[in-house]
Amino acid sequence: MTDTPPPPPPAEGPQRPEQGRRLVGPPSSLLAAVKLMYVGAGLQALALVFTFAARVELRDQIAEERPDLTADQVDRAMNMQLLSVAIVDILAVAMWIWIARTNRRGLEWARIVATVLGPLNIAFTLFSLSQSAGVAIVVRFLTIALSAAILFLLYRPDSTAYYKAV
């Protein structure tokens, strides 16, 4: 029989990965932020659906604002606005999903990108409010609040510790 020393007693307090503990997974605050990012992607897609559903309302708004336009010109203006909203929203959905996946992996650069994209999302959301109508406006305001909540969760102490450990 070989004499094997007993395992060391557990250290008090949280251990850092460099002290030998394996990282199990992202903390709850980071997982909540990631879930909210997926909600953001869903809300962005929902806003696009609502914008297209309010197409008639958007057309009436353009016609009212620009009485000098013919019916064909109003239709073209509406289609251009819908196209620009669709492009921005589709790109935004893709960005929400991409940034959620990279942040879940604990990549520090992903948190920085999310920090930059948060205010950009707010700016694009505010820009698109002028091209939205009805329920889409409410959904877009929700994405602004969502962005703020996500940034708060990404910078919680346990999330910060996870990013540093990874």
PDB file of C-alpha atoms in Angstrom:
ATOM      1  CA  MET A   1       0.000   0.000   0.000  1.00  0.00           C
ATOM      2  CA  THR A   2       1.128   3.435  -0.783  1.00  0.00           C
ATOM      3  CA  ASP A   3       0.756   6.290   1.555  1.00  0.00           C
ATOM      4  CA  THR A   4      -1.261   8.949  -0.173  1.00  0.00           C
ATOM      5  CA  PRO A   5      -1.731  12.206   1.602  1.00  0.00           C
ATOM      6  CA  PRO A   6      -5.321  13.182   2.394  1.00  0.00           C
ATOM      7  CA  PRO A   7      -6.885  15.751   0.084  1.00  0.00           C
ATOM      8  CA  PRO A   8      -6.337  19.335   1.199  1.00  0.00           C
ATOM      9  CA  PRO A   9      -9.154  20.941   3.178  1.00  0.00           C
ATOM     10  CA  PRO A  10     -11.485  23.132   1.106  1.00  0.00           C
ATOM     11  CA  ALA A  11     -10.388  26.726   0.916  1.00  0.00           C
ATOM     12  CA  GLU A  12     -12.573  29.331   2.482  1.00  0.00           C
ATOM     13  CA  GLY A  13     -14.361  31.667   0.098  1.00  0.00           C
ATOM     14  CA  PRO A  14     -14.514  31.389  -3.664  1.00  0.00           C
ATOM     15  CA  GLN A  15     -11.513  29.925  -5.387  1.00  0.00           C
ATOM     16  CA  ARG A  16     -10.087  31.436  -8.494  1.00  0.00           C
ATOM     17  CA  PRO A  17      -9.451  29.207 -11.501  1.00  0.00           C
ATOM     18  CA  GLU A  18      -5.710  29.779 -11.116  1.00  0.00           C
ATOM     19  CA  GLN A  19      -6.017  28.136  -7.689  1.00  0.00           C
ATOM     20  CA  GLY A  20      -7.004  24.891  -9.361  1.00  0.00           C
ATOM     21  CA  ARG A  21     -10.785  25.093  -9.552  1.00  0.00           C
ATOM     22  CA  ARG A  22     -12.338  24.392 -12.932  1.00  0.00           C
ATOM     23  CA  LEU A  23     -14.885  26.820 -14.243  1.00  0.00           C
ATOM     24  CA  VAL A  24     -18.252  25.121 -14.279  1.00  0.00           C
ATOM     25  CA  GLY A  25     -20.124  27.599 -16.429  1.00  0.00           C
ATOM     26  CA  PRO A  26     -21.306  31.155 -16.712  1.00  0.00           C
ATOM     27  CA  PRO A  27     -22.858  32.757 -13.624  1.00  0.00           C
ATOM     28  CA  SER A  28     -26.587  33.351 -13.366  1.00  0.00           C
ATOM     29  CA  SER A  29     -26.284  37.069 -14.131  1.00  0.00           C
ATOM     30  CA  LEU A  30     -24.500  36.337 -17.406  1.00  0.00           C
ATOM     31  CA  LEU A  31     -26.999  33.607 -18.306  1.00  0.00           C
ATOM     32  CA  ALA A  32     -29.827  36.063 -17.607  1.00  0.00           C
ATOM     33  CA  ALA A  33     -28.157  38.638 -19.877  1.00  0.00           C
ATOM     34  CA  VAL A  34     -27.837  36.026 -22.623  1.00  0.00           C
ATOM     35  CA  LYS A  35     -31.508  35.077 -22.285  1.00  0.00           C
ATOM     36  CA  LEU A  36     -32.439  38.739 -22.492  1.00  0.00           C
ATOM     37  CA  MET A  37     -30.335  39.026 -25.649  1.00  0.00           C
ATOM     38  CA  TYR A  38     -32.404  36.245 -27.204  1.00  0.00           C
ATOM     39  CA  VAL A  39     -35.538  38.088 -26.069  1.00  0.00           C
ATOM     40  CA  GLY A  40     -34.085  41.161 -27.780  1.00  0.00           C
ATOM     41  CA  ALA A  41     -33.697  39.202 -31.013  1.00  0.00           C
ATOM     42  CA  GLY A  42     -37.310  38.077 -30.728  1.00  0.00           C
ATOM     43  CA  LEU A  43     -38.550  41.583 -29.997  1.00  0.00           C
ATOM     44  CA  GLN A  44     -36.594  42.926 -32.950  1.00  0.00           C
ATOM     45  CA  ALA A  45     -38.222  40.351 -35.235  1.00  0.00           C
ATOM     46  CA  LEU A  46     -41.619  41.103 -33.708  1.00  0.00           C
ATOM     47  CA  ALA A  47     -41.135  44.833 -34.323  1.00  0.00           C
ATOM     48  CA  LEU A  48     -40.460  44.078 -37.972  1.00  0.00           C
ATOM     49  CA  VAL A  49     -43.654  42.031 -38.228  1.00  0.00           C
ATOM     50  CA  PHE A  50     -45.661  44.810 -36.591  1.00  0.00           C
ATOM     51  CA  THR A  51     -44.113  47.417 -38.873  1.00  0.00           C
ATOM     52  CA  PHE A  52     -45.199  45.464 -41.948  1.00  0.00           C
ATOM     53  CA  ALA A  53     -48.613  44.833 -40.383  1.00  0.00           C
ATOM     54  CA  ALA A  54     -49.054  48.598 -39.949  1.00  0.00           C
ATOM     55  CA  ARG A  55     -48.218  49.184 -43.606  1.00  0.00           C
ATOM     56  CA  VAL A  56     -51.485  50.996 -44.356  1.00  0.00           C
ATOM     57  CA  GLU A  57     -51.012  53.268 -41.357  1.00  0.00           C
ATOM     58  CA  LEU A  58     -47.457  54.035 -42.514  1.00  0.00           C
ATOM     59  CA  ARG A  59     -48.709  54.809 -46.034  1.00  0.00           C
ATOM     60  CA  ASP A  60     -51.350  57.186 -44.639  1.00  0.00           C
ATOM     61  CA  GLN A  61     -48.724  58.885 -42.497  1.00  0.00           C
ATOM     62  CA  ILE A  62     -46.463  59.471 -45.517  1.00  0.00           C
ATOM     63  CA  ALA A  63     -49.373  60.765 -47.605  1.00  0.00           C
ATOM     64  CA  GLU A  64     -50.349  63.157 -44.815  1.00  0.00           C
ATOM     65  CA  GLU A  65     -46.798  64.433 -44.324  1.00  0.00           C
ATOM     66  CA  ARG A  66     -46.146  64.798 -48.063  1.00  0.00           C
ATOM     67  CA  PRO A  67     -49.359  65.890 -49.797  1.00  0.00           C
ATOM     68  CA  ASP A  68     -47.330  66.857 -52.886  1.00  0.00           C
ATOM     69  CA  LEU A  69     -46.593  63.188 -53.702  1.00  0.00           C
ATOM     70  CA  THR A  70     -48.650  61.127 -56.102  1.00  0.00           C
ATOM     71  CA  ALA A  71     -50.096  57.786 -54.991  1.00  0.00           C
ATOM     72  CA  ASP A  72     -47.264  55.935 -56.745  1.00  0.00           C
ATOM     73  CA  GLN A  73     -44.662  58.129 -55.054  1.00  0.00           C
ATOM     74  CA  VAL A  74     -46.273  57.528 -51.663  1.00  0.00           C
ATOM     75  CA  ASP A  75     -46.161  53.777 -52.312  1.00  0.00           C
ATOM     76  CA  ARG A  76     -42.493  53.966 -53.308  1.00  0.00           C
ATOM     77  CA  ALA A  77     -41.651  56.045 -50.229  1.00  0.00           C
ATOM     78  CA  MET A  78     -43.468  53.558 -48.019  1.00  0.00           C
ATOM     79  CA  ASN A  79     -41.694  50.623 -49.651  1.00  0.00           C
ATOM     80  CA  MET A  80     -38.312  52.308 -49.205  1.00  0.00           C
ATOM     81  CA  GLN A  81     -39.040  52.930 -45.530  1.00  0.00           C
ATOM     82  CA  LEU A  82     -40.181  49.341 -45.063  1.00  0.00           C
ATOM     83  CA  LEU A  83     -37.077  48.072 -46.827  1.00  0.00           C
ATOM     84  CA  SER A  84     -34.755  50.171 -44.670  1.00  0.00           C
ATOM     85  CA  VAL A  85     -36.521  49.019 -41.497  1.00  0.00           C
ATOM     86  CA  ALA A  86     -36.356  45.384 -42.679  1.00  0.00           C
ATOM     87  CA  ILE A  87     -32.620  45.584 -43.396  1.00  0.00           C
ATOM     88  CA  VAL A  88     -31.855  47.180 -40.031  1.00  0.00           C
ATOM     89  CA  ASP A  89     -34.103  44.752 -38.146  1.00  0.00           C
ATOM     90  CA  ILE A  90     -32.712  41.640 -39.840  1.00  0.00           C
ATOM     91  CA  LEU A  91     -29.161  42.776 -39.131  1.00  0.00           C
ATOM     92  CA  ALA A  92     -30.158  43.576 -35.557  1.00  0.00           C
ATOM     93  CA  VAL A  93     -31.652  40.092 -35.031  1.00  0.00           C
ATOM     94  CA  ALA A  94     -28.426  38.537 -36.301  1.00  0.00           C
ATOM     95  CA  MET A  95     -26.348  40.793 -34.036  1.00  0.00           C
ATOM     96  CA  TRP A  96     -28.471  39.968 -30.968  1.00  0.00           C
ATOM     97  CA  ILE A  97     -27.975  36.236 -31.550  1.00  0.00           C
ATOM     98  CA  TRP A  98     -24.260  36.526 -32.316  1.00  0.00           C
ATOM     99  CA  ILE A  99     -23.510  38.696 -29.304  1.00  0.00           C
ATOM    100  CA  ALA A 100     -25.558  36.407 -27.034  1.00  0.00           C
ATOM    101  CA  ARG A 101     -23.565  33.359 -28.119  1.00  0.00           C
ATOM    102  CA  THR A 102     -20.181  35.030 -27.778  1.00  0.00           C
ATOM    103  CA  ASN A 103     -20.972  36.517 -24.374  1.00  0.00           C
ATOM    104  CA  ARG A 104     -22.199  33.171 -23.071  1.00  0.00           C
ATOM    105  CA  ARG A 105     -18.754  31.793 -23.864  1.00  0.00           C
ATOM    106  CA  GLY A 106     -17.277  34.466 -21.588  1.00  0.00           C
ATOM    107  CA  LEU A 107     -15.258  36.256 -24.238  1.00  0.00           C
ATOM    108  CA  GLU A 108     -14.220  39.653 -22.855  1.00  0.00           C
ATOM    109  CA  TRP A 109     -14.197  41.252 -26.291  1.00  0.00           C
ATOM    110  CA  ALA A 110     -17.837  40.198 -26.705  1.00  0.00           C
ATOM    111  CA  ARG A 111     -18.790  42.149 -23.589  1.00  0.00           C
ATOM    112  CA  ILE A 112     -16.997  45.190 -24.999  1.00  0.00           C
ATOM    113  CA  VAL A 113     -18.814  44.767 -28.313  1.00  0.00           C
ATOM    114  CA  ALA A 114     -22.123  44.495 -26.419  1.00  0.00           C
ATOM    115  CA  THR A 115     -21.220  47.686 -24.580  1.00  0.00           C
ATOM    116  CA  VAL A 116     -20.715  49.464 -27.903  1.00  0.00           C
ATOM    117  CA  LEU A 117     -23.743  47.866 -29.571  1.00  0.00           C
ATOM    118  CA  GLY A 118     -26.074  48.756 -26.673  1.00  0.00           C
ATOM    119  CA  PRO A 119     -26.019  52.504 -27.343  1.00  0.00           C
ATOM    120  CA  LEU A 120     -26.021  51.851 -31.104  1.00  0.00           C
ATOM    121  CA  ASN A 121     -29.143  49.728 -30.656  1.00  0.00           C
ATOM    122  CA  ILE A 122     -30.747  52.567 -28.752  1.00  0.00           C
ATOM    123  CA  ALA A 123     -29.813  55.028 -31.510  1.00  0.00           C
ATOM    124  CA  PHE A 124     -31.117  52.775 -34.308  1.00  0.00           C
ATOM    125  CA  THR A 125     -34.250  52.072 -32.302  1.00  0.00           C
ATOM    126  CA  LEU A 126     -34.899  55.775 -31.871  1.00  0.00           C
ATOM    127  CA  PHE A 127     -34.246  56.300 -35.588  1.00  0.00           C
ATOM    128  CA  SER A 128     -36.691  53.569 -36.537  1.00  0.00           C
ATOM    129  CA  LEU A 129     -39.425  55.024 -34.337  1.00  0.00           C
ATOM    130  CA  SER A 130     -40.123  57.576 -37.047  1.00  0.00           C
ATOM    131  CA  GLN A 131     -40.660  54.720 -39.499  1.00  0.00           C
ATOM    132  CA  SER A 132     -42.767  52.576 -37.194  1.00  0.00           C
ATOM    133  CA  ALA A 133     -46.386  52.699 -36.229  1.00  0.00           C
ATOM    134  CA  GLY A 134     -48.700  51.180 -33.664  1.00  0.00           C
ATOM    135  CA  VAL A 135     -47.491  48.315 -31.514  1.00  0.00           C
ATOM    136  CA  ALA A 136     -44.049  48.382 -33.179  1.00  0.00           C
ATOM    137  CA  ILE A 137     -43.289  51.597 -31.290  1.00  0.00           C
ATOM    138  CA  VAL A 138     -43.996  49.902 -27.943  1.00  0.00           C
ATOM    139  CA  VAL A 139     -41.824  46.927 -28.898  1.00  0.00           C
ATOM    140  CA  ARG A 140     -38.994  49.255 -29.904  1.00  0.00           C
ATOM    141  CA  PHE A 141     -39.165  51.078 -26.560  1.00  0.00           C
ATOM    142  CA  LEU A 142     -38.954  47.699 -24.819  1.00  0.00           C
ATOM    143  CA  THR A 143     -35.706  46.977 -26.668  1.00  0.00           C
ATOM    144  CA  ILE A 144     -34.208  50.161 -25.233  1.00  0.00           C
ATOM    145  CA  ALA A 145     -35.017  49.032 -21.674  1.00  0.00           C
ATOM    146  CA  LEU A 146     -33.768  45.554 -22.533  1.00  0.00           C
ATOM    147  CA  SER A 147     -30.410  46.921 -23.680  1.00  0.00           C
ATOM    148  CA  ALA A 148     -29.951  48.756 -20.382  1.00  0.00           C
ATOM    149  CA  ALA A 149     -30.818  45.645 -18.341  1.00  0.00           C
ATOM    150  CA  ILE A 150     -28.410  43.507 -20.361  1.00  0.00           C
ATOM    151  CA  LEU A 151     -25.531  45.914 -19.866  1.00  0.00           C
ATOM    152  CA  PHE A 152     -26.254  45.993 -16.131  1.00  0.00           C
ATOM    153  CA  LEU A 153     -26.131  42.178 -15.961  1.00  0.00           C
ATOM    154  CA  LEU A 154     -22.959  41.946 -18.055  1.00  0.00           C
ATOM    155  CA  TYR A 155     -21.120  44.148 -15.573  1.00  0.00           C
ATOM    156  CA  ARG A 156     -22.299  42.465 -12.377  1.00  0.00           C
ATOM    157  CA  PRO A 157     -19.369  41.331 -10.215  1.00  0.00           C
ATOM    158  CA  ASP A 158     -19.961  37.626 -10.856  1.00  0.00           C
ATOM    159  CA  SER A 159     -20.146  38.214 -14.616  1.00  0.00           C
ATOM    160  CA  THR A 160     -16.961  40.278 -14.495  1.00  0.00           C
ATOM    161  CA  ALA A 161     -15.195  37.518 -12.546  1.00  0.00           C
ATOM    162  CA  TYR A 162     -16.298  34.964 -15.158  1.00  0.00           C
ATOM    163  CA  TYR A 163     -15.002  37.064 -18.060  1.00  0.00           C
ATOM    164  CA  LYS A 164     -11.681  37.507 -16.300  1.00  0.00           C
ATOM    165  CA  ALA A 165     -11.439  33.792 -15.519  1.00  0.00           C
ATOM    166  CA  VAL A 166     -12.142  32.756 -19.090  1.00  0.00           C
TER     167      VAL A 166
END
